[in-house]
mmCIF file of C-alpha atoms in Angstrom:
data_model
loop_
_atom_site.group_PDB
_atom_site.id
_atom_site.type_symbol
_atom_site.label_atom_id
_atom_site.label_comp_id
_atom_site.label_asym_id
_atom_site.label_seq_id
_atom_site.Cartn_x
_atom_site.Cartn_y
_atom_site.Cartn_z
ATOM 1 C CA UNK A 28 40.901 151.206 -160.568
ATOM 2 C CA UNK A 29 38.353 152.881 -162.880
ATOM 3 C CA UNK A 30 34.396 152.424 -162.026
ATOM 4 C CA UNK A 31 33.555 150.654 -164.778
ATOM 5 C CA UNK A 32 36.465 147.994 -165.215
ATOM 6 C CA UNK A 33 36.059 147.464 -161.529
ATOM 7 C CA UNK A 34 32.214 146.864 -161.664
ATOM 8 C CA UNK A 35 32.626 144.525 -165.163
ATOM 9 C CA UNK A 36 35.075 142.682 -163.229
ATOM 10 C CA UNK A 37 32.695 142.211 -160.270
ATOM 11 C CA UNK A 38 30.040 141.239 -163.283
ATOM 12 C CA UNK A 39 32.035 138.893 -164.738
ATOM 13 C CA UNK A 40 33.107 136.960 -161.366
ATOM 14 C CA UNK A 41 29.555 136.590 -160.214
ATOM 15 C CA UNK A 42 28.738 135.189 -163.848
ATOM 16 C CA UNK A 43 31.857 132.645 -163.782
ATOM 17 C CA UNK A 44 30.843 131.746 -160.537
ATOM 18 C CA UNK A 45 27.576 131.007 -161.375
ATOM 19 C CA UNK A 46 26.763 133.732 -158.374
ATOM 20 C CA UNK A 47 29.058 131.545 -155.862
ATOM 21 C CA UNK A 48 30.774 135.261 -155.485
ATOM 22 C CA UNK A 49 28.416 137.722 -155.407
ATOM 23 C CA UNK A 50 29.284 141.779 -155.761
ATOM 24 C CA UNK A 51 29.014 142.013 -151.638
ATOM 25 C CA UNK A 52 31.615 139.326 -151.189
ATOM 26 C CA UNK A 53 34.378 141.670 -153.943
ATOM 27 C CA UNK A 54 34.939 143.999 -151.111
ATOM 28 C CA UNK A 55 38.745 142.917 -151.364
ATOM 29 C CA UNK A 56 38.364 144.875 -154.910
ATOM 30 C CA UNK A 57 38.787 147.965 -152.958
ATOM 31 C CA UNK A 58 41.212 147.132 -150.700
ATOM 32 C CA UNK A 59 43.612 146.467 -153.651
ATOM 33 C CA UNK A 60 42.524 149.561 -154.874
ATOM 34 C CA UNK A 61 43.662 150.902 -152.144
ATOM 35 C CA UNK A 62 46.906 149.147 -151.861
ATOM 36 C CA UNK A 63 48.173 150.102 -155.619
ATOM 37 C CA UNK A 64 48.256 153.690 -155.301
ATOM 38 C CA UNK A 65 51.568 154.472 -153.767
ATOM 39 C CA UNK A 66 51.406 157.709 -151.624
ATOM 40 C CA UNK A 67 52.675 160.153 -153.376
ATOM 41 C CA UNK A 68 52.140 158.914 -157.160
ATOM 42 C CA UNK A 69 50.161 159.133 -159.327
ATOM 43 C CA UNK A 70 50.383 155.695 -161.042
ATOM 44 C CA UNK A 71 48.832 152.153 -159.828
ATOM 45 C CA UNK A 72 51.412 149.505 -158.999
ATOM 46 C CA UNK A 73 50.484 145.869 -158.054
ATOM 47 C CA UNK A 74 52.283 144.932 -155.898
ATOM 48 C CA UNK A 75 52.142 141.332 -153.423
ATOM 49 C CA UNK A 76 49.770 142.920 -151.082
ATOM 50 C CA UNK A 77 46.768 140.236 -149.953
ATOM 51 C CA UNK A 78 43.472 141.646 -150.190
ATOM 52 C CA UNK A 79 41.842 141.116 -146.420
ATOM 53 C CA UNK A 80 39.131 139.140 -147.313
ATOM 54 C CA UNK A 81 42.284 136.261 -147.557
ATOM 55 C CA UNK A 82 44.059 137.290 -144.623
ATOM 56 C CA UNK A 83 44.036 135.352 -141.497
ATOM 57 C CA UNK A 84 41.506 136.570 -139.283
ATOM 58 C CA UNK A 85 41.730 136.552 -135.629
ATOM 59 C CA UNK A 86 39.773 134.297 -133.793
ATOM 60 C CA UNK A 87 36.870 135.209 -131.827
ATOM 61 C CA UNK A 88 35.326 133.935 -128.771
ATOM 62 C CA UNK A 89 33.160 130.982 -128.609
ATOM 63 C CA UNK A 90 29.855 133.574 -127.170
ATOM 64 C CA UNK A 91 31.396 136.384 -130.010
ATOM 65 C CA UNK A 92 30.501 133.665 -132.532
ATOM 66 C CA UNK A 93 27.680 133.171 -131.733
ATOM 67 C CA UNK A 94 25.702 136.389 -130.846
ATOM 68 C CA UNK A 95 27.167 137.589 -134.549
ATOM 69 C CA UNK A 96 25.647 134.038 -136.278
ATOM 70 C CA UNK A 97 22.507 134.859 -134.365
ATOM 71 C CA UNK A 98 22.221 138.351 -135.373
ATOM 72 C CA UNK A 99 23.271 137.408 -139.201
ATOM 73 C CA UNK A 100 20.207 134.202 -138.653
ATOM 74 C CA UNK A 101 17.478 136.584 -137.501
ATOM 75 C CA UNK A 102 18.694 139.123 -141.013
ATOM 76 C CA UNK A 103 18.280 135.895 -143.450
ATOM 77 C CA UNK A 104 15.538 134.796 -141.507
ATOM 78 C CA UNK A 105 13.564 138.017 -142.346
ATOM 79 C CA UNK A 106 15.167 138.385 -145.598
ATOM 80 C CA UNK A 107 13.364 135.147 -146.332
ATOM 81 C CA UNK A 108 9.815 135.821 -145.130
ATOM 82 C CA UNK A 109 9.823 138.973 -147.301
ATOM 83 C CA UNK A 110 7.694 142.223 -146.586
ATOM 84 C CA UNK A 111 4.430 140.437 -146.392
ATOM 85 C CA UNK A 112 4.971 137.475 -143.670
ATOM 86 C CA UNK A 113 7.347 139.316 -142.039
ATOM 87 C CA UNK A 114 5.046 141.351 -140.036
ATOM 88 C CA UNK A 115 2.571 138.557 -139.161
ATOM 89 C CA UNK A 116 5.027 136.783 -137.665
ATOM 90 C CA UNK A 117 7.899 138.383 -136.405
ATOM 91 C CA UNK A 118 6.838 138.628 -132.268
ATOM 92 C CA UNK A 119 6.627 134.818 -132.233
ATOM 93 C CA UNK A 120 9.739 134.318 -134.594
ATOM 94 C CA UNK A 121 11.153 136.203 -131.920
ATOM 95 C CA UNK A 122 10.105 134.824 -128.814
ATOM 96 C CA UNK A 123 9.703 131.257 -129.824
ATOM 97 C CA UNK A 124 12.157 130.283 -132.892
ATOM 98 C CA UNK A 125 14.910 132.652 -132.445
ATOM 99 C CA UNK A 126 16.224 131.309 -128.724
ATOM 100 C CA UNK A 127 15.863 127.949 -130.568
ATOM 101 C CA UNK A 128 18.239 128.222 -133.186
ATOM 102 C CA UNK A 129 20.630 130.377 -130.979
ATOM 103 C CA UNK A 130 20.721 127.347 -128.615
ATOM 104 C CA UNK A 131 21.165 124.945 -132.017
ATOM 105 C CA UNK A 132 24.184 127.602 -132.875
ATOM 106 C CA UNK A 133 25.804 126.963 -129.607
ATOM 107 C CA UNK A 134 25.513 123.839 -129.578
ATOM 108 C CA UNK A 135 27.153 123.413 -133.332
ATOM 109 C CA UNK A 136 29.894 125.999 -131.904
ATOM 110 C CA UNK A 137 30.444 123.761 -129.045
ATOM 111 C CA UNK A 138 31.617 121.070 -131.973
ATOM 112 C CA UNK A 139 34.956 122.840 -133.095
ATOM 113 C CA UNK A 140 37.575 124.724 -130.941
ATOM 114 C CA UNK A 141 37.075 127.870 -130.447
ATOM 115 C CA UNK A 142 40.262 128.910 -133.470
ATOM 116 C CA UNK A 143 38.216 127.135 -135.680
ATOM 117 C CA UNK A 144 35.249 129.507 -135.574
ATOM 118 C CA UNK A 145 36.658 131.784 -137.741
ATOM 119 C CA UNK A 146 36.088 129.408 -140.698
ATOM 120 C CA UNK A 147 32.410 128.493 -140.052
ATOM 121 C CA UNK A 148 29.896 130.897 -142.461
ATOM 122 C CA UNK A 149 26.374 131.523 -143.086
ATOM 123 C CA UNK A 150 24.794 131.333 -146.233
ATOM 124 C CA UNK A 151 24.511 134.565 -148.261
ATOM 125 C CA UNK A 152 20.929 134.020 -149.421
ATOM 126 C CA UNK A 153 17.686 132.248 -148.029
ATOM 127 C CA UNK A 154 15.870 130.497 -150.542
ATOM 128 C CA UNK A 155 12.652 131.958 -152.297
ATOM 129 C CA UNK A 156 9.330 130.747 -153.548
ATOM 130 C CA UNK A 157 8.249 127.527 -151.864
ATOM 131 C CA UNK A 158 12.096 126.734 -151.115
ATOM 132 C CA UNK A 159 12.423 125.704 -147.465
ATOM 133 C CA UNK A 160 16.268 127.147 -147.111
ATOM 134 C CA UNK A 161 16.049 129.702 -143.990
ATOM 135 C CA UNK A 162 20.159 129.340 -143.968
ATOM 136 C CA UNK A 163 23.041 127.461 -144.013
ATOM 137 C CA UNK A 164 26.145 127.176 -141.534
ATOM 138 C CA UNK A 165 29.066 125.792 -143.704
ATOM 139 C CA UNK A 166 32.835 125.161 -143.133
ATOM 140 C CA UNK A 167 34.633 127.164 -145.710
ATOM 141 C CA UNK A 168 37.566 125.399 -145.382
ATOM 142 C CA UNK A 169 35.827 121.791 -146.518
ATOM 143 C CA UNK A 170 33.068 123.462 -148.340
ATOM 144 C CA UNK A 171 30.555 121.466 -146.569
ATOM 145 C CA UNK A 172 27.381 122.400 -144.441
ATOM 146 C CA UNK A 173 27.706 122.029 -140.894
ATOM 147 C CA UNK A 174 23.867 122.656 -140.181
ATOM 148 C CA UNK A 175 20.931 123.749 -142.371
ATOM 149 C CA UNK A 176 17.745 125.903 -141.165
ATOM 150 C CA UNK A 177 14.863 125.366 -142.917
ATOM 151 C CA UNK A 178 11.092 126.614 -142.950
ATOM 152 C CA UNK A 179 8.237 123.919 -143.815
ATOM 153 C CA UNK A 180 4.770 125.028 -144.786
ATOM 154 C CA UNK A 181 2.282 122.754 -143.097
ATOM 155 C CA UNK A 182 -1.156 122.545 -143.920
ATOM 156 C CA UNK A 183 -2.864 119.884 -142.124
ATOM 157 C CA UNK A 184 -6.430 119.008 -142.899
ATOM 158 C CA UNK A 185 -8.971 121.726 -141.213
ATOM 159 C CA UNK A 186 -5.924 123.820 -139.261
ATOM 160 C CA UNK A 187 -5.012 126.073 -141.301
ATOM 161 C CA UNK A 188 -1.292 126.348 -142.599
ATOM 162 C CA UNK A 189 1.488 126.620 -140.662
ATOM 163 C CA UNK A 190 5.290 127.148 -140.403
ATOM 164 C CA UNK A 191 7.840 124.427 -139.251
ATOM 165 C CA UNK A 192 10.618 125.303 -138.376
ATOM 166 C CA UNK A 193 13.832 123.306 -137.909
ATOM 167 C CA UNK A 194 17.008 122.146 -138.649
ATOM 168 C CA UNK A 195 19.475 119.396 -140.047
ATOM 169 C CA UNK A 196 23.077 118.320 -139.051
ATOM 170 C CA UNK A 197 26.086 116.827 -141.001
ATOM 171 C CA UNK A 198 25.874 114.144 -138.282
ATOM 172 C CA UNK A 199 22.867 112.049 -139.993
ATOM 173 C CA UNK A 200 23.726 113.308 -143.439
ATOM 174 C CA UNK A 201 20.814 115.896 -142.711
ATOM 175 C CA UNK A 202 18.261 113.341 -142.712
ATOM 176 C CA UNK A 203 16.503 113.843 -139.204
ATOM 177 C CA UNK A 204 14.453 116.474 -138.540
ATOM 178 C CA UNK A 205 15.230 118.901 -135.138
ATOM 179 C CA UNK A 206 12.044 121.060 -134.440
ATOM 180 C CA UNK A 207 12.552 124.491 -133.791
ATOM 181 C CA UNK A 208 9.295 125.146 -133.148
ATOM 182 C CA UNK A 209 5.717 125.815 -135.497
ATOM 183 C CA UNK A 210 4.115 129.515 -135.738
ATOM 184 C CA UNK A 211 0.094 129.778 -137.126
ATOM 185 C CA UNK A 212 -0.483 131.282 -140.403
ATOM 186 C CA UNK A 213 -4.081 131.368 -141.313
ATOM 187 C CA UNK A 214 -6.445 129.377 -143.257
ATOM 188 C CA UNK A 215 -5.115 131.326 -146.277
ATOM 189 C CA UNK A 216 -2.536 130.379 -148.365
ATOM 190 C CA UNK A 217 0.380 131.998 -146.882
ATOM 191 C CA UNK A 218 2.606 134.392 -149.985
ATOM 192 C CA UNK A 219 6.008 133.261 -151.247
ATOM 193 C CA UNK A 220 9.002 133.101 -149.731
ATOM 194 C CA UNK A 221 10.874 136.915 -150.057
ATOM 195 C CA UNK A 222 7.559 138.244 -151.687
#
């Protein structure tokens, strides 16, 4: 497939979409390039071939799951606090967040059988500005969020601001709070999200 038709295409999904598919998500584009040139000729033919993005996928372990949702949680995560709060805060996201959500993973992973795993994702993008969004674990197959992560600023009176973080379930229609656990900013207003 030519550059250009295959990079309009990729335009044009994201803008149908309304960015539901983004570019990074088209990798299947390439596989059916791949799939249409018979060896041999010089033509493309389409023929029934699935891309793999729509295959079945093995299923992984229950621990597999979640050591690759924890790695994929610490990448939003510092997607999210950008190139500025990143580096404030990253030794105590570390040691004091991060085990926290990994336990809040395995225990959401504990929740389906262990074929099941396979259709649980994470969110593609944390939200920005003042959006609390860290990331979101959904079920593809219902379309519906399994468990949200989110970041709070706090700024109670004479301490400063600082970040909350926790996380909501599907079980209370995400109304309760689970604490994660709070890091210290400063008495300055902290930048926005992804700045």
């Amino acid at each position: 497939m030519k550059t250009w038709i295959r990079k309009s295409l990729m335009v044009m999904v994201s803008i149908l979409t309304f960015g539901l598919i983004t570019p990074a998500q088209m990798n299947f584009l390439d596989q059916v390039n791949a799939d249409t040139k018979s060896p041999g000729r010089g033509s493309a033919e389409f023929g029934p071939s699935i891309p793999t993005q729509f295959q079945q996928t093995p299923s992984i372990t229950r621990d597999q799951f979640i050591e690759d949702m924890v790695k994929l949680a610490e990448t939003r995560s510092y997607e999210k606090f950008g190139t500025r709060i990143k580096p404030v805060i990253e030794n105590e996201f570390k040691e004091i967040i991060l085990p926290n959500i990994e336990q809040a993973i395995s225990k959401t992973a504990a929740q389906f059988p262990e074929e099941d795993l396979t259709g649980l994702a994470i969110s593609e993008q944390p939200g920005a500005g003042l959006s609390e969004k860290i990331f979101h674990i959904k079920d593809v197959r219902t379309g519906k969020d399994v468990i949200r992560f989110h970041v709070r600023r706090d700024n109670p009176p004479q301490a400063g601001y600082w970040f909350n973080f926790h996380y909501h379930t599907a079980h209370d229609s995400f109304q309760e709070h689970h604490e994660l656990g709070s890091i210290y900013w400063d008495k300055n207003t902290p930048p926005k999200w992804m700045a």
